[in-house]
Amino acid sequence: MKRRSLILSSLAAAAVVATPVARAQSRPIRLVVPYAAGGPIDVTARVLAERVKDSLGTVIIENRPGGGGNIGVDAIAKAAPDGTTIGISAVATHAINPWLFSKLPFDPVKDFAPITQMVRVPNVLVMNAETASRLKIATLQDLIAYAKANPGRLNYGSGGNGSAGHLAGEMFKRDAGIFAVHIPYNGGNPAQLALLSGQVDFNFDNLATAAPNIRAGKLKPLAVTTLHRSPSLPEVPAVADTLKGFAIDTWWGLVAPAGTPRDVVQRLNQAFVAALNSPEAKTRFAGLLAEPVATTPEEFGRFMQSELAKYEKVVKASGAKVD
């Protein structure tokens, strides 16, 4: 009798521990994308959702755009920590917005359990090709030399105050010891149109967005903002080749609500890392000029905290604020 009671108690305890995992297997997983459907983040999320269905079951993409990504991310933070809700964290939501917005409804560190980084997309410093030719600027060193010899003559555009392009420009000015006038536009597309028409001299743009105009010869790429050269643009040097340590990438990854059991996080990590390393995912991501990045939960957590610290300095130096 005593032995039977012990066995039943052990089985009950095992059932309690296994419940979150079982629920994650038996119920669809909701993957919250804090941006609109159709963009690179949404596309990569859908690619991975399809790849993990054999190991995790159905993964439903839920787009929750708005507030610079804050609305969707808040939904992730406030979901039940049982493995049935996960979502996208990005450089904007977890590294820039905490310093850009005076108040957020979530804590970017305490309210989330990292799963894995997913993607890195290089940004690229591009000039209007005609402007570069007229000013005889062929390299990043040429641009820096011209800016130093002609202070205040150059300007650069971005998708708005506090955008990745704005902050990359401010980092570049600081590290290169130059001055260029920042001209903010209402979004990345107007900023690129301003560059193409010659209204601004250079931009820091997403490589996926800039690539068609680079191939068409309308934009001249001077450097990528990843720490090393990008496989997507191997002939173009990194800014870090000239300005040591310069790195400002667009990245995103997967997180769960804080308190999600460790074994559930590990299971999610294993499934999504396998998906990221699959030939099919690599091929699809290459079409977006995005580089898959698979990490452990611990590595991704440390990376997000380092990015948060880096952008604190950059955002404060830029003076950018929302609300």
One Martini backbone bead per residue (centre of mass of N, CA, C, O) as a GRO file, in nm:
protein
  323
    1MET     BB    1   0.060   0.062  -0.022
    2LYS     BB    2   0.299   0.249   0.014
    3ARG     BB    3   0.412   0.205  -0.271
    4ARG     BB    4   0.162   0.303  -0.425
    5SER     BB    5   0.163   0.591  -0.312
    6LEU     BB    6   0.444   0.666  -0.420
    7ILE     BB    7   0.382   0.628  -0.719
    8LEU     BB    8   0.145   0.827  -0.737
    9SER     BB    9   0.306   1.074  -0.644
   10SER     BB   10   0.515   1.069  -0.872
   11LEU     BB   11   0.315   1.095  -1.105
   12ALA     BB   12   0.192   1.364  -1.017
   13ALA     BB   13   0.452   1.528  -1.025
   14ALA     BB   14   0.516   1.476  -1.323
   15ALA     BB   15   0.256   1.605  -1.432
   16VAL     BB   16   0.310   1.892  -1.334
   17VAL     BB   17   0.576   1.934  -1.489
   18ALA     BB   18   0.450   1.845  -1.781
   19THR     BB   19   0.215   2.036  -1.850
   20PRO     BB   20   0.340   2.266  -2.027
   21VAL     BB   21   0.442   2.078  -2.248
   22ALA     BB   22   0.174   1.946  -2.319
   23ARG     BB   23   0.032   2.208  -2.396
   24ALA     BB   24   0.233   2.284  -2.624
   25GLN     BB   25   0.150   2.029  -2.793
   26SER     BB   26  -0.182   2.045  -2.791
   27ARG     BB   27  -0.151   2.348  -2.844
   28PRO     BB   28  -0.135   2.618  -2.999
   29ILE     BB   29   0.100   2.847  -3.105
   30ARG     BB   30   0.162   3.182  -3.030
   31LEU     BB   31   0.302   3.425  -3.262
   32VAL     BB   32   0.412   3.741  -3.198
   33VAL     BB   33   0.395   4.019  -3.422
   34PRO     BB   34   0.484   4.372  -3.384
   35TYR     BB   35   0.400   4.370  -3.695
   36ALA     BB   36   0.323   4.380  -4.002
   37ALA     BB   37   0.233   4.226  -4.266
   38GLY     BB   38   0.508   4.142  -4.510
   39GLY     BB   39   0.754   4.172  -4.367
   40PRO     BB   40   1.051   4.041  -4.273
   41ILE     BB   41   0.961   3.946  -3.991
   42ASP     BB   42   0.707   3.797  -4.080
   43VAL     BB   43   0.833   3.605  -4.286
   44THR     BB   44   1.032   3.458  -4.094
   45ALA     BB   45   0.818   3.355  -3.898
   46ARG     BB   46   0.665   3.178  -4.110
   47VAL     BB   47   0.894   2.995  -4.188
   48LEU     BB   48   0.940   2.874  -3.900
   49ALA     BB   49   0.654   2.775  -3.840
   50GLU     BB   50   0.666   2.557  -4.062
   51ARG     BB   51   0.930   2.402  -3.958
   52VAL     BB   52   0.805   2.331  -3.645
   53LYS     BB   53   0.540   2.152  -3.667
   54ASP     BB   54   0.657   1.862  -3.607
   55SER     BB   55   0.758   1.942  -3.301
   56LEU     BB   56   0.513   2.169  -3.203
   57GLY     BB   57   0.310   2.226  -3.409
   58THR     BB   58   0.099   2.469  -3.424
   59VAL     BB   59   0.172   2.800  -3.563
   60ILE     BB   60   0.041   3.117  -3.489
   61ILE     BB   61   0.017   3.417  -3.645
   62GLU     BB   62   0.027   3.743  -3.470
   63ASN     BB   63  -0.053   4.061  -3.555
   64ARG     BB   64   0.076   4.357  -3.345
   65PRO     BB   65   0.070   4.655  -3.426
   66GLY     BB   66   0.225   4.932  -3.280
   67GLY     BB   67   0.414   5.152  -3.105
   68GLY     BB   68   0.690   5.044  -3.224
   69GLY     BB   69   0.603   4.737  -3.099
   70ASN     BB   70   0.476   4.758  -2.804
   71ILE     BB   71   0.203   4.610  -2.822
   72GLY     BB   72   0.301   4.322  -2.887
   73VAL     BB   73   0.509   4.292  -2.655
   74ASP     BB   74   0.304   4.325  -2.426
   75ALA     BB   75   0.145   4.067  -2.495
   76ILE     BB   76   0.373   3.877  -2.425
   77ALA     BB   77   0.431   3.963  -2.129
   78LYS     BB   78   0.104   3.900  -2.045
   79ALA     BB   79   0.123   3.616  -2.086
   80ALA     BB   80   0.116   3.299  -2.035
   81PRO     BB   81   0.383   3.087  -1.892
   82ASP     BB   82   0.328   2.794  -2.102
   83GLY     BB   83   0.427   2.799  -2.426
   84THR     BB   84   0.173   2.933  -2.607
   85THR     BB   85   0.348   3.208  -2.593
   86ILE     BB   86   0.519   3.394  -2.836
   87GLY     BB   87   0.787   3.618  -2.972
   88ILE     BB   88   0.905   3.919  -3.089
   89SER     BB   89   1.227   4.051  -3.081
   90ALA     BB   90   1.390   4.376  -3.113
   91VAL     BB   91   1.587   4.640  -3.142
   92ALA     BB   92   1.355   4.836  -3.088
   93THR     BB   93   1.199   4.699  -2.839
   94HIS     BB   94   1.487   4.607  -2.660
   95ALA     BB   95   1.693   4.881  -2.716
   96ILE     BB   96   1.545   5.159  -2.800
   97ASN     BB   97   1.261   5.218  -2.665
   98PRO     BB   98   1.352   5.240  -2.360
   99TRP     BB   99   1.489   5.537  -2.446
  100LEU     BB  100   1.264   5.679  -2.626
  101PHE     BB  101   1.057   5.619  -2.412
  102SER     BB  102   0.931   5.731  -2.112
  103LYS     BB  103   0.714   5.481  -2.127
  104LEU     BB  104   0.659   5.137  -2.045
  105PRO     BB  105   0.459   4.832  -2.009
  106PHE     BB  106   0.756   4.708  -2.000
  107ASP     BB  107   1.031   4.494  -1.936
  108PRO     BB  108   1.300   4.401  -2.139
  109VAL     BB  109   1.408   4.186  -1.918
  110LYS     BB  110   1.199   4.077  -1.687
  111ASP     BB  111   0.945   3.995  -1.904
  112PHE     BB  112   1.159   3.779  -2.033
  113ALA     BB  113   1.233   3.475  -2.225
  114PRO     BB  114   1.478   3.364  -2.391
  115ILE     BB  115   1.547   3.170  -2.686
  116THR     BB  116   1.635   3.315  -2.978
  117GLN     BB  117   1.799   3.413  -3.221
  118MET     BB  118   1.743   3.475  -3.578
  119VAL     BB  119   1.838   3.770  -3.701
  120ARG     BB  120   2.053   3.943  -3.941
  121VAL     BB  121   2.061   4.284  -4.074
  122PRO     BB  122   2.222   4.479  -4.262
  123ASN     BB  123   2.353   4.782  -4.282
  124VAL     BB  124   2.397   5.069  -4.511
  125LEU     BB  125   2.617   5.294  -4.650
  126VAL     BB  126   2.468   5.539  -4.863
  127MET     BB  127   2.494   5.699  -5.178
  128ASN     BB  128   2.450   5.907  -5.408
  129ALA     BB  129   2.601   5.846  -5.698
  130GLU     BB  130   2.628   6.138  -5.809
  131THR     BB  131   2.741   6.266  -5.555
  132ALA     BB  132   2.992   6.088  -5.527
  133SER     BB  133   3.114   6.170  -5.800
  134ARG     BB  134   3.123   6.482  -5.758
  135LEU     BB  135   3.294   6.445  -5.469
  136LYS     BB  136   3.493   6.205  -5.485
  137ILE     BB  137   3.344   5.941  -5.349
  138ALA     BB  138   3.456   5.590  -5.287
  139THR     BB  139   3.490   5.596  -4.972
  140LEU     BB  140   3.481   5.620  -4.638
  141GLN     BB  141   3.735   5.791  -4.616
  142ASP     BB  142   3.636   6.011  -4.809
  143LEU     BB  143   3.392   6.102  -4.643
  144ILE     BB  144   3.545   6.187  -4.389
  145ALA     BB  145   3.736   6.389  -4.524
  146TYR     BB  146   3.517   6.575  -4.636
  147ALA     BB  147   3.376   6.642  -4.367
  148LYS     BB  148   3.631   6.774  -4.235
  149ALA     BB  149   3.673   6.990  -4.472
  150ASN     BB  150   3.326   7.023  -4.464
  151PRO     BB  151   3.161   7.146  -4.231
  152GLY     BB  152   2.808   7.099  -4.279
  153ARG     BB  153   2.766   7.000  -4.588
  154LEU     BB  154   2.647   6.745  -4.488
  155ASN     BB  155   2.378   6.502  -4.520
  156TYR     BB  156   2.117   6.301  -4.356
  157GLY     BB  157   1.886   6.040  -4.365
  158SER     BB  158   1.567   5.928  -4.218
  159GLY     BB  159   1.278   5.764  -4.065
  160GLY     BB  160   1.347   5.918  -3.796
  161ASN     BB  161   1.342   5.982  -3.481
  162GLY     BB  162   1.508   5.696  -3.351
  163SER     BB  163   1.598   5.551  -3.574
  164ALA     BB  164   1.830   5.347  -3.701
  165GLY     BB  165   1.946   5.559  -3.900
  166HIS     BB  166   1.990   5.784  -3.696
  167LEU     BB  167   2.174   5.627  -3.493
  168ALA     BB  168   2.393   5.553  -3.695
  169GLY     BB  169   2.468   5.846  -3.765
  170GLU     BB  170   2.554   5.929  -3.476
  171MET     BB  171   2.775   5.718  -3.442
  172PHE     BB  172   2.942   5.805  -3.685
  173LYS     BB  173   3.000   6.094  -3.602
  174ARG     BB  174   3.137   6.028  -3.335
  175ASP     BB  175   3.364   5.825  -3.439
  176ALA     BB  176   3.468   6.027  -3.681
  177GLY     BB  177   3.453   6.339  -3.613
  178ILE     BB  178   3.178   6.460  -3.734
  179PHE     BB  179   2.950   6.665  -3.938
  180ALA     BB  180   2.591   6.616  -3.989
  181VAL     BB  181   2.284   6.667  -4.111
  182HIS     BB  182   1.972   6.586  -3.988
  183ILE     BB  183   1.697   6.428  -4.184
  184PRO     BB  184   1.377   6.368  -4.113
  185TYR     BB  185   1.139   6.118  -4.187
  186ASN     BB  186   0.825   5.944  -4.263
  187GLY     BB  187   1.016   5.706  -4.315
  188GLY     BB  188   1.203   5.500  -4.521
  189ASN     BB  189   1.097   5.569  -4.807
  190PRO     BB  190   1.130   5.882  -4.806
  191ALA     BB  191   1.435   5.868  -4.747
  192GLN     BB  192   1.515   5.722  -5.010
  193LEU     BB  193   1.396   5.928  -5.209
  194ALA     BB  194   1.580   6.160  -5.115
  195LEU     BB  195   1.841   6.021  -5.203
  196LEU     BB  196   1.773   5.967  -5.506
  197SER     BB  197   1.718   6.294  -5.555
  198GLY     BB  198   1.948   6.458  -5.372
  199GLN     BB  199   1.856   6.583  -5.088
  200VAL     BB  200   2.060   6.375  -4.985
  201ASP     BB  201   2.376   6.219  -4.932
  202PHE     BB  202   2.310   6.010  -4.689
  203ASN     BB  203   2.254   5.668  -4.565
  204PHE     BB  204   2.110   5.436  -4.336
  205ASP     BB  205   2.031   5.118  -4.461
  206ASN     BB  206   1.865   4.858  -4.546
  207LEU     BB  207   1.980   4.618  -4.747
  208ALA     BB  208   1.713   4.510  -4.866
  209THR     BB  209   1.621   4.798  -4.963
  210ALA     BB  210   1.891   4.896  -5.121
  211ALA     BB  211   1.978   4.679  -5.333
  212PRO     BB  212   1.829   4.757  -5.601
  213ASN     BB  213   1.983   5.043  -5.621
  214ILE     BB  214   2.263   4.926  -5.627
  215ARG     BB  215   2.230   4.750  -5.883
  216ALA     BB  216   2.134   5.013  -6.057
  217GLY     BB  217   2.343   5.259  -5.966
  218LYS     BB  218   2.205   5.480  -5.761
  219LEU     BB  219   2.376   5.348  -5.533
  220LYS     BB  220   2.653   5.385  -5.302
  221PRO     BB  221   2.844   5.163  -5.133
  222LEU     BB  222   3.067   5.196  -4.845
  223ALA     BB  223   2.922   5.037  -4.591
  224VAL     BB  224   2.883   4.814  -4.337
  225THR     BB  225   2.747   4.759  -3.991
  226THR     BB  226   2.888   4.523  -3.948
  227LEU     BB  227   3.172   4.395  -3.811
  228HIS     BB  228   3.157   4.245  -4.080
  229ARG     BB  229   3.130   4.131  -4.362
  230SER     BB  230   2.884   4.061  -4.594
  231PRO     BB  231   2.761   3.801  -4.782
  232SER     BB  232   2.561   4.001  -4.946
  233LEU     BB  233   2.835   4.221  -4.959
  234PRO     BB  234   3.156   4.136  -4.995
  235GLU     BB  235   3.286   4.405  -5.142
  236VAL     BB  236   3.201   4.550  -4.877
  237PRO     BB  237   3.295   4.712  -4.622
  238ALA     BB  238   3.334   4.783  -4.297
  239VAL     BB  239   3.323   5.027  -4.073
  240ALA     BB  240   3.521   4.871  -3.871
  241ASP     BB  241   3.774   4.900  -4.058
  242THR     BB  242   3.788   5.215  -3.963
  243LEU     BB  243   3.585   5.188  -3.704
  244LYS     BB  244   3.637   5.052  -3.426
  245GLY     BB  245   3.350   4.858  -3.327
  246PHE     BB  246   3.145   4.911  -3.537
  247ALA     BB  247   2.791   4.833  -3.458
  248ILE     BB  248   2.461   4.825  -3.643
  249ASP     BB  249   2.195   4.621  -3.629
  250THR     BB  250   1.944   4.427  -3.753
  251TRP     BB  251   1.730   4.251  -3.518
  252TRP     BB  252   1.588   3.923  -3.426
  253GLY     BB  253   1.368   3.728  -3.202
  254LEU     BB  254   1.288   3.501  -2.933
  255VAL     BB  255   1.019   3.507  -2.690
  256ALA     BB  256   0.900   3.475  -2.360
  257PRO     BB  257   0.750   3.477  -2.088
  258ALA     BB  258   0.808   3.522  -1.787
  259GLY     BB  259   0.822   3.194  -1.630
  260THR     BB  260   0.895   3.002  -1.827
  261PRO     BB  261   0.987   2.705  -1.837
  262ARG     BB  262   1.292   2.578  -1.904
  263ASP     BB  263   1.207   2.324  -2.070
  264VAL     BB  264   1.036   2.484  -2.271
  265VAL     BB  265   1.254   2.670  -2.379
  266GLN     BB  266   1.441   2.444  -2.480
  267ARG     BB  267   1.240   2.323  -2.682
  268LEU     BB  268   1.207   2.576  -2.851
  269ASN     BB  269   1.502   2.613  -2.921
  270GLN     BB  270   1.552   2.347  -3.073
  271ALA     BB  271   1.342   2.391  -3.296
  272PHE     BB  272   1.442   2.676  -3.404
  273VAL     BB  273   1.735   2.604  -3.460
  274ALA     BB  274   1.677   2.386  -3.667
  275ALA     BB  275   1.529   2.578  -3.860
  276LEU     BB  276   1.763   2.784  -3.903
  277ASN     BB  277   1.962   2.538  -4.015
  278SER     BB  278   1.802   2.501  -4.256
  279PRO     BB  279   1.814   2.517  -4.593
  280GLU     BB  280   1.539   2.653  -4.640
  281ALA     BB  281   1.578   2.899  -4.456
  282LYS     BB  282   1.839   3.006  -4.582
  283THR     BB  283   1.717   3.060  -4.859
  284ARG     BB  284   1.490   3.256  -4.774
  285PHE     BB  285   1.674   3.461  -4.626
  286ALA     BB  286   1.858   3.535  -4.865
  287GLY     BB  287   1.624   3.684  -5.020
  288LEU     BB  288   1.636   3.909  -4.765
  289LEU     BB  289   1.929   3.955  -4.661
  290ALA     BB  290   1.937   3.736  -4.427
  291GLU     BB  291   2.087   3.623  -4.121
  292PRO     BB  292   2.110   3.350  -3.952
  293VAL     BB  293   2.070   3.321  -3.578
  294ALA     BB  294   2.183   3.080  -3.354
  295THR     BB  295   2.099   3.033  -3.004
  296THR     BB  296   2.101   3.050  -2.689
  297PRO     BB  297   1.929   3.181  -2.436
  298GLU     BB  298   2.178   3.306  -2.294
  299GLU     BB  299   2.301   3.452  -2.536
  300PHE     BB  300   2.054   3.628  -2.601
  301GLY     BB  301   2.036   3.771  -2.330
  302ARG     BB  302   2.317   3.906  -2.342
  303PHE     BB  303   2.276   4.053  -2.607
  304MET     BB  304   2.033   4.233  -2.526
  305GLN     BB  305   2.182   4.378  -2.292
  306SER     BB  306   2.409   4.501  -2.469
  307GLU     BB  307   2.218   4.663  -2.655
  308LEU     BB  308   2.083   4.832  -2.437
  309ALA     BB  309   2.347   4.975  -2.348
  310LYS     BB  310   2.428   5.095  -2.620
  311TYR     BB  311   2.157   5.263  -2.678
  312GLU     BB  312   2.162   5.455  -2.445
  313LYS     BB  313   2.392   5.632  -2.553
  314VAL     BB  314   2.279   5.697  -2.835
  315VAL     BB  315   2.002   5.820  -2.765
  316LYS     BB  316   2.102   6.039  -2.569
  317ALA     BB  317   2.293   6.179  -2.776
  318SER     BB  318   2.057   6.247  -2.987
  319GLY     BB  319   1.776   6.341  -2.829
  320ALA     BB  320   1.567   6.134  -2.867
  321LYS     BB  321   1.195   6.148  -2.854
  322VAL     BB  322   0.895   5.990  -2.727
  323ASP     BB  323   0.661   6.161  -2.551
   0.00000   0.00000   0.00000
